[in-house]
Amino acid sequence: MKRILLWISIAALAAFALLPLFWMVITALKKEGMGLSTQVLPTGGFSELYTFKNFTAILGDPDFPFFRFLLNSTVVAGSTALISTTICFMSAYAFARKTFPGKELVYGLLMASMMVPGMIFMVPQFALIAEFGWMNSWQALVIPHTANVFGIFLLRQSVERIPKSLFEAAEVDGASDWQTMRLVVVPLVSPVLLTLVLLTFLGQWSNFLWQLIVNTPDSNWITLPVGISLFKGQYSIAWEKMMAASVISVLPVLLLFLFLQRYIISGLTQGGVKE
């Protein structure tokens, strides 16, 4: 009986979580002007209520360069993930294995900054971007997000769990810090590194507010989240096309997560081997 109740609860939670995605797909398939209709089952046939023209329209619309937006999102999210993870890894190694004046103070301040809402940093970040002349540029979209305190914390915990004997053996063999990081640390924390890359990529793929702030309408660096919002006009919203674009934009990250979810779980639950 308990197992039945458990499965019913899991099924209910899954249905609740998947309902927005289901409704997004349904809206994307509806004919123009019927996006807000609550009707799901057509009375006369599929073509009475649904059509695939919304997908073909956004992919072939010269006023909506979907593939350019897709490329921009891929470049921004991918470069942010790689640069941020590299910085986090080197910082975590320094905090875990090196001794320098003020190390604990600096690390404590970094951890304390995680308690500050991210919105508070937007105004000074925007002021710096404008001062540097980086509006409508790759730098404005990527550089502010390469500092990831959570990533430093996650990787530091992983590096600290590596047996000291491995570092001592590498030191005896004459390995430099770069060689130790590459040959000893990276293989042991690779699940965590991959997890951090994926989480950062997903976060930047769906980042809307910051990408809207640092881009003007004529920018060449408009990404998918901002591009999709262009379907919202002054007097109306093209819900069907907006949802069709959203469905296509969700597919890459959904497939990425489905294929790599076991690495994400492994990275969040394992931080290396314990001595």
PDB file of N, CA and C in Angstrom, residues 68 133 153 223 228 230 246:
ATOM      1  N   ARG A  68      20.427  32.601 -36.185  1.00  0.00           N
ATOM      2  CA  ARG A  68      21.434  33.522 -35.649  1.00  0.00           C
ATOM      3  C   ARG A  68      21.281  33.641 -34.137  1.00  0.00           C
ATOM      4  N   GLY A 133      32.420  50.466 -22.699  1.00  0.00           N
ATOM      5  CA  GLY A 133      31.956  50.480 -24.081  1.00  0.00           C
ATOM      6  C   GLY A 133      31.659  49.098 -24.630  1.00  0.00           C
ATOM      7  N   PHE A 153      33.316  26.908  -4.604  1.00  0.00           N
ATOM      8  CA  PHE A 153      32.978  26.123  -3.411  1.00  0.00           C
ATOM      9  C   PHE A 153      32.861  24.639  -3.747  1.00  0.00           C
ATOM     10  N   THR A 223      20.235  36.980 -28.212  1.00  0.00           N
ATOM     11  CA  THR A 223      20.165  35.543 -27.977  1.00  0.00           C
ATOM     12  C   THR A 223      18.719  35.052 -28.044  1.00  0.00           C
ATOM     13  N   ILE A 228      13.002  35.545 -28.583  1.00  0.00           N
ATOM     14  CA  ILE A 228      11.639  35.026 -28.437  1.00  0.00           C
ATOM     15  C   ILE A 228      10.702  36.102 -27.910  1.00  0.00           C
ATOM     16  N   LEU A 230      10.559  39.017 -28.759  1.00  0.00           N
ATOM     17  CA  LEU A 230      10.177  39.943 -29.828  1.00  0.00           C
ATOM     18  C   LEU A 230       8.773  39.664 -30.357  1.00  0.00           C
ATOM     19  N   SER A 246       9.925  28.652 -28.410  1.00  0.00           N
ATOM     20  CA  SER A 246      10.339  28.156 -27.098  1.00  0.00           C
ATOM     21  C   SER A 246      10.550  26.650 -27.119  1.00  0.00           C
TER      22      SER A 246
END
